[in-house]
Coordinates of N, CA and C in Angstrom, one line a residue:
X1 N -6.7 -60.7 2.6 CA -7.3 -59.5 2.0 C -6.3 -58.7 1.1
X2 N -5.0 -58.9 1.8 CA -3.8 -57.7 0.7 C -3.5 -58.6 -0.6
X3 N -3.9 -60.1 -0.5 CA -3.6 -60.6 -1.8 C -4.6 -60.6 -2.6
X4 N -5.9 -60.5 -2.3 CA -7.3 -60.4 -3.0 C -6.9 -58.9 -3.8
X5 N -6.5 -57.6 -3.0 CA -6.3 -56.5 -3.5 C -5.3 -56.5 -4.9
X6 N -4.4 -57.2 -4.2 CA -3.5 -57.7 -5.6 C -3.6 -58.0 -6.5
X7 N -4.3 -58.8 -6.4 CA -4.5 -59.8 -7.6 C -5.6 -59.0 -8.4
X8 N -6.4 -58.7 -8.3 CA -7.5 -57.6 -8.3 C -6.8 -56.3 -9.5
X9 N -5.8 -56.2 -8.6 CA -5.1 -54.6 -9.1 C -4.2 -55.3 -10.9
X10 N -3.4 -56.3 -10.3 CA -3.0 -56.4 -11.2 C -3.7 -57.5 -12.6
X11 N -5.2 -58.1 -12.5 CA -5.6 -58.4 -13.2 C -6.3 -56.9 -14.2
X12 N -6.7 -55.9 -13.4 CA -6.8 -54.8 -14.4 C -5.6 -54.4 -15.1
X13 N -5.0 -54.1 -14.4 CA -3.4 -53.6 -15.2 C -3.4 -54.9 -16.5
X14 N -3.7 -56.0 -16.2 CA -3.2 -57.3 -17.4 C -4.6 -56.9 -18.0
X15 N -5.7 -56.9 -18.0 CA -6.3 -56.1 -18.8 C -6.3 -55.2 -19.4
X16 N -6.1 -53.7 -19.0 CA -5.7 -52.6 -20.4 C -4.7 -52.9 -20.6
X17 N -4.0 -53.8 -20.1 CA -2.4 -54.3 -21.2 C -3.2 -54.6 -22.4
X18 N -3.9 -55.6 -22.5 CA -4.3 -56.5 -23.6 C -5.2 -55.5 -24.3
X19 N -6.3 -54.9 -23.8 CA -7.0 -53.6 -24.8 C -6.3 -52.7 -25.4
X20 N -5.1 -52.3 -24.7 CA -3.6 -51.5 -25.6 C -3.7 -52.3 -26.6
X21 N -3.5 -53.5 -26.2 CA -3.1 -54.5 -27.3 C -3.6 -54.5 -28.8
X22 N -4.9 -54.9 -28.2 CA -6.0 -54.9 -29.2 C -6.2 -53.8 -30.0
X23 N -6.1 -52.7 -29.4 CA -6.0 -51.6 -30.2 C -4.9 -51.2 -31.3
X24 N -3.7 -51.5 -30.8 CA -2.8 -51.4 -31.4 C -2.6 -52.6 -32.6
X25 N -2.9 -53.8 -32.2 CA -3.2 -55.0 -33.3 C -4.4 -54.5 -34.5
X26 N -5.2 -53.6 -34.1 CA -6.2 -53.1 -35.3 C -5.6 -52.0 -36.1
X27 N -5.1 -51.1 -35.2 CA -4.7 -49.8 -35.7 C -3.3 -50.6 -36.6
X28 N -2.7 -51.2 -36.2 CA -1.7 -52.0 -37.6 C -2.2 -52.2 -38.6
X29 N -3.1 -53.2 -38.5 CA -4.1 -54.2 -39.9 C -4.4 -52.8 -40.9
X30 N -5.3 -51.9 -39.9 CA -5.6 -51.0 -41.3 C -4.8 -50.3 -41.5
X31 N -3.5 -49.9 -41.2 CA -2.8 -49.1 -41.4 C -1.7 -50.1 -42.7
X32 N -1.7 -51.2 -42.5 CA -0.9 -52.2 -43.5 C -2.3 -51.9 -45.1
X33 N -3.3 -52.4 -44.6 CA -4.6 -52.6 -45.5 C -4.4 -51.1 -46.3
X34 N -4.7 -50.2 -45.9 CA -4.5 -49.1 -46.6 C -3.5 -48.2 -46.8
X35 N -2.1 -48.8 -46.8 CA -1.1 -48.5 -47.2 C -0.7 -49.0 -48.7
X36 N -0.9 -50.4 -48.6 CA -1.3 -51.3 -50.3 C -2.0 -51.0 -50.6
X37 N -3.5 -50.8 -50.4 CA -4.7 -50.1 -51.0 C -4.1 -48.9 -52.0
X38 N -3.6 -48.6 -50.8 CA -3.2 -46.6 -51.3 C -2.0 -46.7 -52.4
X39 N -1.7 -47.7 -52.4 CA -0.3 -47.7 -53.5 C -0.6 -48.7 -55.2
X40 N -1.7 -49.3 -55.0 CA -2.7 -50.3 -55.7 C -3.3 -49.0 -56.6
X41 N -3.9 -48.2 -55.6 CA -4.9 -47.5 -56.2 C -4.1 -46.7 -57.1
X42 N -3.1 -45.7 -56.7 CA -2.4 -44.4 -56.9 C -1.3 -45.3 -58.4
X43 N -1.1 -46.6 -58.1 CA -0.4 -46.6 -59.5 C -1.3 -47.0 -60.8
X44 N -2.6 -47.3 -60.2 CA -3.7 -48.0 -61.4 C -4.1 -46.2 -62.1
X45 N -4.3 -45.0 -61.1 CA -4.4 -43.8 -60.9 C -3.6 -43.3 -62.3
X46 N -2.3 -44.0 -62.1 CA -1.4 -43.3 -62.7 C -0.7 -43.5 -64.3
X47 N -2.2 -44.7 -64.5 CA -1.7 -45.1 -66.1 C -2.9 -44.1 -66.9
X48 N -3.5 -43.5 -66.0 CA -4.5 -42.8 -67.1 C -4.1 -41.7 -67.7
X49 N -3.8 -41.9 -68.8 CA -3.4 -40.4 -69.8 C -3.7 -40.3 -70.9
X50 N -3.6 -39.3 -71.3 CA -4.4 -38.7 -72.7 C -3.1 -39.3 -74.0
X51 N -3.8 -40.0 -74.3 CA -3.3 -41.4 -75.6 C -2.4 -40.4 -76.4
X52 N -3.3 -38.9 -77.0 CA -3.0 -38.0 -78.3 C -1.8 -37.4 -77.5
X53 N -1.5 -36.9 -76.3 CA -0.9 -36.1 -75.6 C 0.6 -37.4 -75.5
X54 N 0.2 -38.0 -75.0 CA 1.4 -39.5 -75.3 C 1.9 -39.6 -76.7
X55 N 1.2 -39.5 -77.9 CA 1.6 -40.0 -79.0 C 2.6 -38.3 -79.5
X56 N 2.5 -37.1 -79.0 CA 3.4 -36.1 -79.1 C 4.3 -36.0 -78.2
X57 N 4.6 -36.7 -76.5 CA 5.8 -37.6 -76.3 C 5.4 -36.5 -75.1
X58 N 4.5 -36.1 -74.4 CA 4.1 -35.5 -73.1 C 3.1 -36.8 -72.6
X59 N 3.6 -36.7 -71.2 CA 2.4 -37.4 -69.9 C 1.5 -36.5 -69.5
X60 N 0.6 -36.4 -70.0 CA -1.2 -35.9 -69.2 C -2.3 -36.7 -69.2
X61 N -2.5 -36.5 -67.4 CA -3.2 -37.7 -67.2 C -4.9 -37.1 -67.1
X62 N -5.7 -38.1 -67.3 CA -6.9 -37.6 -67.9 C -7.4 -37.8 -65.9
X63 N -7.5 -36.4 -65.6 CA -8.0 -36.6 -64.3 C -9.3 -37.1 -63.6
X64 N -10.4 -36.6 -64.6 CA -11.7 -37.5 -64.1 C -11.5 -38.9 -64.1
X65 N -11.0 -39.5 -64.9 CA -10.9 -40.7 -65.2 C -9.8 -41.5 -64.3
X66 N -9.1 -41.0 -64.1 CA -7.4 -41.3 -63.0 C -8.5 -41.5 -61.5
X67 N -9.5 -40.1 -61.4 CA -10.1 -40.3 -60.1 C -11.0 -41.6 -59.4
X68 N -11.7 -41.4 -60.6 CA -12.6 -42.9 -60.7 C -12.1 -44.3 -60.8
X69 N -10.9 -44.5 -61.4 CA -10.3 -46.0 -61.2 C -9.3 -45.6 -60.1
X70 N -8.4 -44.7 -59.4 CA -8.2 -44.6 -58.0 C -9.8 -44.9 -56.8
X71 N -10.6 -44.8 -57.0 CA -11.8 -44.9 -55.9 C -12.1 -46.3 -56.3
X72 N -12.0 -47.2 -58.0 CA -12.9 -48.5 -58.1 C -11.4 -49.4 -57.4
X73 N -10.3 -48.9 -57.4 CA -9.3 -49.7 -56.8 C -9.1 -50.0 -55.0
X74 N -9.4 -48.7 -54.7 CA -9.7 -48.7 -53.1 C -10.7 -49.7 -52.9
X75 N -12.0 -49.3 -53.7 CA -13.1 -49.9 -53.0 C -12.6 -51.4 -52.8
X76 N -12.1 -51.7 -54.4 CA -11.8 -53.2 -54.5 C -11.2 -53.9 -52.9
X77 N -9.8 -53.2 -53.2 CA -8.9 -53.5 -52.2 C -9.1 -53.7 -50.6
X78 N -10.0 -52.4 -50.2 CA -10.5 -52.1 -49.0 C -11.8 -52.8 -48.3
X79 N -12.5 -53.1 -49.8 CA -13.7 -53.7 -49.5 C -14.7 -52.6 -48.9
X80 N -15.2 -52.0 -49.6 CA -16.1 -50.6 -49.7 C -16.9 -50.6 -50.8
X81 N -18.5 -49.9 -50.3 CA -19.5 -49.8 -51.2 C -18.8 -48.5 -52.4
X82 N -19.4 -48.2 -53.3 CA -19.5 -47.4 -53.7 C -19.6 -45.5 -53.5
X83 N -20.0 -45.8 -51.9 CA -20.0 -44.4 -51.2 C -19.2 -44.2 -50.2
X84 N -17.7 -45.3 -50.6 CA -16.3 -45.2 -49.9 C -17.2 -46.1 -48.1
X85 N -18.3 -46.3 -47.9 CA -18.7 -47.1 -46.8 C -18.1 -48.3 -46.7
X86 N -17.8 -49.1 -45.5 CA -16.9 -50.3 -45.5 C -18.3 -51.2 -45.4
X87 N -17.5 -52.6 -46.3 CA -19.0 -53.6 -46.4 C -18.8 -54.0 -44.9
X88 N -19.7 -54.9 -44.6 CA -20.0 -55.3 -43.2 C -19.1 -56.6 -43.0
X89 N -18.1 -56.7 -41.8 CA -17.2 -57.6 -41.6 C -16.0 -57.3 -41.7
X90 N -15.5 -56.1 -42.0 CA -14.6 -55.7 -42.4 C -13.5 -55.0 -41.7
X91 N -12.1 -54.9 -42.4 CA -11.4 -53.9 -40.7 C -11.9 -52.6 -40.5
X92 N -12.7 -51.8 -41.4 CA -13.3 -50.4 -41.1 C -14.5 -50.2 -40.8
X93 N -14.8 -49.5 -39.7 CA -16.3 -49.2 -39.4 C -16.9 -48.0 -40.1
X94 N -16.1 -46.7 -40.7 CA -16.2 -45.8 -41.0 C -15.6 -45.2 -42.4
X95 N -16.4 -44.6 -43.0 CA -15.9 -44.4 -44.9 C -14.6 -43.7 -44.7
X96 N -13.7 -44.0 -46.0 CA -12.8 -43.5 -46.4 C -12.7 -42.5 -47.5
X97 N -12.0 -41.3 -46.4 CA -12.1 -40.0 -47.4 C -10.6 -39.8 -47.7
X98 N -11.6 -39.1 -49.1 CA -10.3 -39.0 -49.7 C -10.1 -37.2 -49.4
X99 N -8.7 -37.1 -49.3 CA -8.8 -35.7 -48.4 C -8.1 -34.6 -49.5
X100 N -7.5 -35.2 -50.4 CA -6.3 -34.4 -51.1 C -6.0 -35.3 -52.4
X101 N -5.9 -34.4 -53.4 CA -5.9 -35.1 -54.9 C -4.8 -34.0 -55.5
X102 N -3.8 -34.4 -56.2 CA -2.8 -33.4 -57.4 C -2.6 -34.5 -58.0
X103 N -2.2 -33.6 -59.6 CA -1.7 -34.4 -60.4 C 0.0 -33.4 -60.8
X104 N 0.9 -34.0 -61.1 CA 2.1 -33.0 -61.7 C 2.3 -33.6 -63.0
X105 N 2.2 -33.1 -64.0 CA 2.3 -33.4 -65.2 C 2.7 -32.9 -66.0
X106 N 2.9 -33.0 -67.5 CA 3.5 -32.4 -68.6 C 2.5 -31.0 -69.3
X107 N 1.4 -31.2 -68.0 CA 0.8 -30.2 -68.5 C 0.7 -29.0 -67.8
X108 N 1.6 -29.2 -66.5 CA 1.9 -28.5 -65.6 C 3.3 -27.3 -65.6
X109 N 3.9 -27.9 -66.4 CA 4.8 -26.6 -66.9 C 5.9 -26.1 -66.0
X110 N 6.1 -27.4 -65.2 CA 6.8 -27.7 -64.7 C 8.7 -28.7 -65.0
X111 N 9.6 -28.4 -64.8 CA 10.5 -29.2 -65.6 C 10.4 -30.5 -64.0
X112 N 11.5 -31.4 -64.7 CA 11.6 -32.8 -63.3 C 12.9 -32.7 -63.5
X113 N 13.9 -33.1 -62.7 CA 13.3 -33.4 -61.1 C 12.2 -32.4 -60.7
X114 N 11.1 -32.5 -59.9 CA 10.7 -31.1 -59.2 C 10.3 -31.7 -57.7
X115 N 10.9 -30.8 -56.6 CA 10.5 -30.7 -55.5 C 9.4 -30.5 -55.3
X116 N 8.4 -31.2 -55.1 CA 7.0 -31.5 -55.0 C 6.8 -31.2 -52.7
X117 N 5.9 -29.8 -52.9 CA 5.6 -29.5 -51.6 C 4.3 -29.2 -51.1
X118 N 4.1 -29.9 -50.2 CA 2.6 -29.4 -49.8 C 2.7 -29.4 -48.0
X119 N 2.6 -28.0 -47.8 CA 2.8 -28.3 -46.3 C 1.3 -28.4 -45.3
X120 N 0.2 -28.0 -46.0 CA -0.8 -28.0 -45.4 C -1.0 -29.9 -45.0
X121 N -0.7 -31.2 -46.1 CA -0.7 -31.8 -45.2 C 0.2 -32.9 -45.1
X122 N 1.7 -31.8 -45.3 CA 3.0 -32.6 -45.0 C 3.4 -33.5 -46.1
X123 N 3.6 -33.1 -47.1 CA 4.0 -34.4 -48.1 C 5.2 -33.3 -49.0
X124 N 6.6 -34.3 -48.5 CA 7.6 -33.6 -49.5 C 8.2 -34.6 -49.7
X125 N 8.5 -34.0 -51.5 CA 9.4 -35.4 -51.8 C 9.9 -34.9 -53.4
X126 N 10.7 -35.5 -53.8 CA 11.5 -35.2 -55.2 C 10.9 -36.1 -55.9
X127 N 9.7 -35.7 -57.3 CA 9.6 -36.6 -57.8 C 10.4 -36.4 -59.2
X128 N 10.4 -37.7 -60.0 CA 11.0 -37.4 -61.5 C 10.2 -37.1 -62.3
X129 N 9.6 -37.5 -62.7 CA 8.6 -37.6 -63.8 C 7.0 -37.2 -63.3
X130 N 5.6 -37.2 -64.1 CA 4.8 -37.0 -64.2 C 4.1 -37.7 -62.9
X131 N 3.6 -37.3 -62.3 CA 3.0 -38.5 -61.0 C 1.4 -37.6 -60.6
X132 N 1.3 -39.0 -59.4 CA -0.5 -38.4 -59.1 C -0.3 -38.6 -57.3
X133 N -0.7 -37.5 -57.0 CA -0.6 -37.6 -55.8 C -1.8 -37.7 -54.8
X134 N -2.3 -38.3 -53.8 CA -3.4 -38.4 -52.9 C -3.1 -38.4 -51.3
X135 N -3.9 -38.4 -50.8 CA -4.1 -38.6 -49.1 C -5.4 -39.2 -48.9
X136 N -5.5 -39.9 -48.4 CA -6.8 -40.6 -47.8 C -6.9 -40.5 -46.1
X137 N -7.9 -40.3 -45.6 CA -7.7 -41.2 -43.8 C -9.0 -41.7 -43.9
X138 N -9.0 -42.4 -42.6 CA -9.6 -43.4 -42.1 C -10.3 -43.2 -40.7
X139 N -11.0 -43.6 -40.1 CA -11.1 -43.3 -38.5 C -10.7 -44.4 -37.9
X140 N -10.2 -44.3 -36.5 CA -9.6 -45.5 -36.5 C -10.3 -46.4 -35.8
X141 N -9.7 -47.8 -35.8 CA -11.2 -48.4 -35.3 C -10.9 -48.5 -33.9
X142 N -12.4 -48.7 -33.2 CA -12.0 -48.5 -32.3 C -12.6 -50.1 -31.1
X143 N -11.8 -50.3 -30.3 CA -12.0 -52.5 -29.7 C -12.5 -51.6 -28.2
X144 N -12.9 -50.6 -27.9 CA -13.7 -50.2 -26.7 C -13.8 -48.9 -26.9
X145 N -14.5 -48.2 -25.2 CA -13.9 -47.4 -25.2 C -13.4 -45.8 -25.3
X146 N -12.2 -46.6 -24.6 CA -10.7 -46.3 -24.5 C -10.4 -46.2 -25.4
X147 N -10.4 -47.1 -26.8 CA -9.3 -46.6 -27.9 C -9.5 -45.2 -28.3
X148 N -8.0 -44.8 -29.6 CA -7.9 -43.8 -29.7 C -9.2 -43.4 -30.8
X149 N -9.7 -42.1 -30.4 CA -10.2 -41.6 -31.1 C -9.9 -40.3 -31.9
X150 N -9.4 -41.2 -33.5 CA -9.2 -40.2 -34.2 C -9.0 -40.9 -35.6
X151 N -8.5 -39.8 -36.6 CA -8.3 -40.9 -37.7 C -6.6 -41.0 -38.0
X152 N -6.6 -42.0 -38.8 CA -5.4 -42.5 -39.6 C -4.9 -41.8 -41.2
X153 N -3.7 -41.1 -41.1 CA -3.8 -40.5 -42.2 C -2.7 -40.8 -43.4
X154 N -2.8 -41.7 -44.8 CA -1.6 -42.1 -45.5 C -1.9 -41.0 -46.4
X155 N -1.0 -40.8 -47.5 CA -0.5 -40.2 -48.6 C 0.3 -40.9 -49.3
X156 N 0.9 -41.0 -50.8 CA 1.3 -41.2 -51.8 C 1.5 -40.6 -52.8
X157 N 2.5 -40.5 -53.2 CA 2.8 -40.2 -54.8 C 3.4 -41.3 -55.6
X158 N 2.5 -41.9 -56.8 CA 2.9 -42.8 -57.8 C 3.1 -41.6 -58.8
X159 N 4.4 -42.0 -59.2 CA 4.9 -41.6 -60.7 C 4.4 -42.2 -61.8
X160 N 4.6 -41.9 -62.8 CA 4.0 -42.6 -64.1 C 5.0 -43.6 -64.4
X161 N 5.1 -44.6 -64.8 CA 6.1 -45.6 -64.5 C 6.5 -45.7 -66.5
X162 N 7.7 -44.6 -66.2 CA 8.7 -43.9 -67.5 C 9.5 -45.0 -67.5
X163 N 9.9 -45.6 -69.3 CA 10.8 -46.8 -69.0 C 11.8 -46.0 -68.9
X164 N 12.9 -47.0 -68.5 CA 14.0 -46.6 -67.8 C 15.7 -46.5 -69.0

């Protein structure tokens, strides 16, 4: 009887070992997935600028347009409809929002280096030049449940890639 209990006890314990597991093997994937996503998107983000504004030797980046090939890059990358929904089969069960959008630029009136701060959702950093900054999350997925419930949150700043 005391080994039946045993074995018993510790076949649960070897079970949410392995659902830890599982959870934490998913919560990686998208967190790898939409780390490249997010750096894919933010530098494709970051070639859009106003041609006439370039040809008088300032970076301004044409924002509507920066926004929309940042979202056709995600979708690509992430595998997402058009309403940031994940297609079916995929590591996301739940759309990806985009939470936070800046641009710092030549039209900003700002000199560079500039200490770039945002504390509402934690992003500091020295950038040089003109850049496009975002935050996306995710919800996380969840393999029961037990997993965590909550979302996943990246951020990024691509610079405008000034030759050197």
């Amino acid at each position: 009887m005391g080994r039946s209990l045993l074995i018993t006890a510790l076949t649960l314990i070897f079970l949410l070992m392995e659902s830890t597991n599982a959870d934490r093997a998913a919560n990686t994937s998208v967190i790898n997935a939409m780390t490249y996503s997010l750096q894919y998107a933010a530098h494709d983000a970051a070639l859009q600028i106003d041609p006439i504004e370039k040809a008088d030797g300032y970076i301004v980046f044409r924002r509507d347009q920066a926004r929309n090939v940042f979202e056709e890059t995600l979708q690509r990358n992430l595998r997402l409809k058009e309403d940031m929904m994940p297609l079916p089969n995929t590591l996301l069960d739940d759309p990806v929002e985009i939470i936070f959008e800046d641009y710092v630029d030549d039209s900003s009136g700002i000199t560079f280096p500039y200490n770039y701060v945002n504390d509402q959702y934690g992003i500091y950093k020295t950038i040089f030049g003109p850049s496009v900054i975002y935050e996306i999350r995710v919800k996380s997925p969840k393999t029961s449940k037990y997993s965590y419930d909550g979302y996943i949150y990246k951020n990024v700043i691509e610079q405008y890639p000034l030759p050197n």
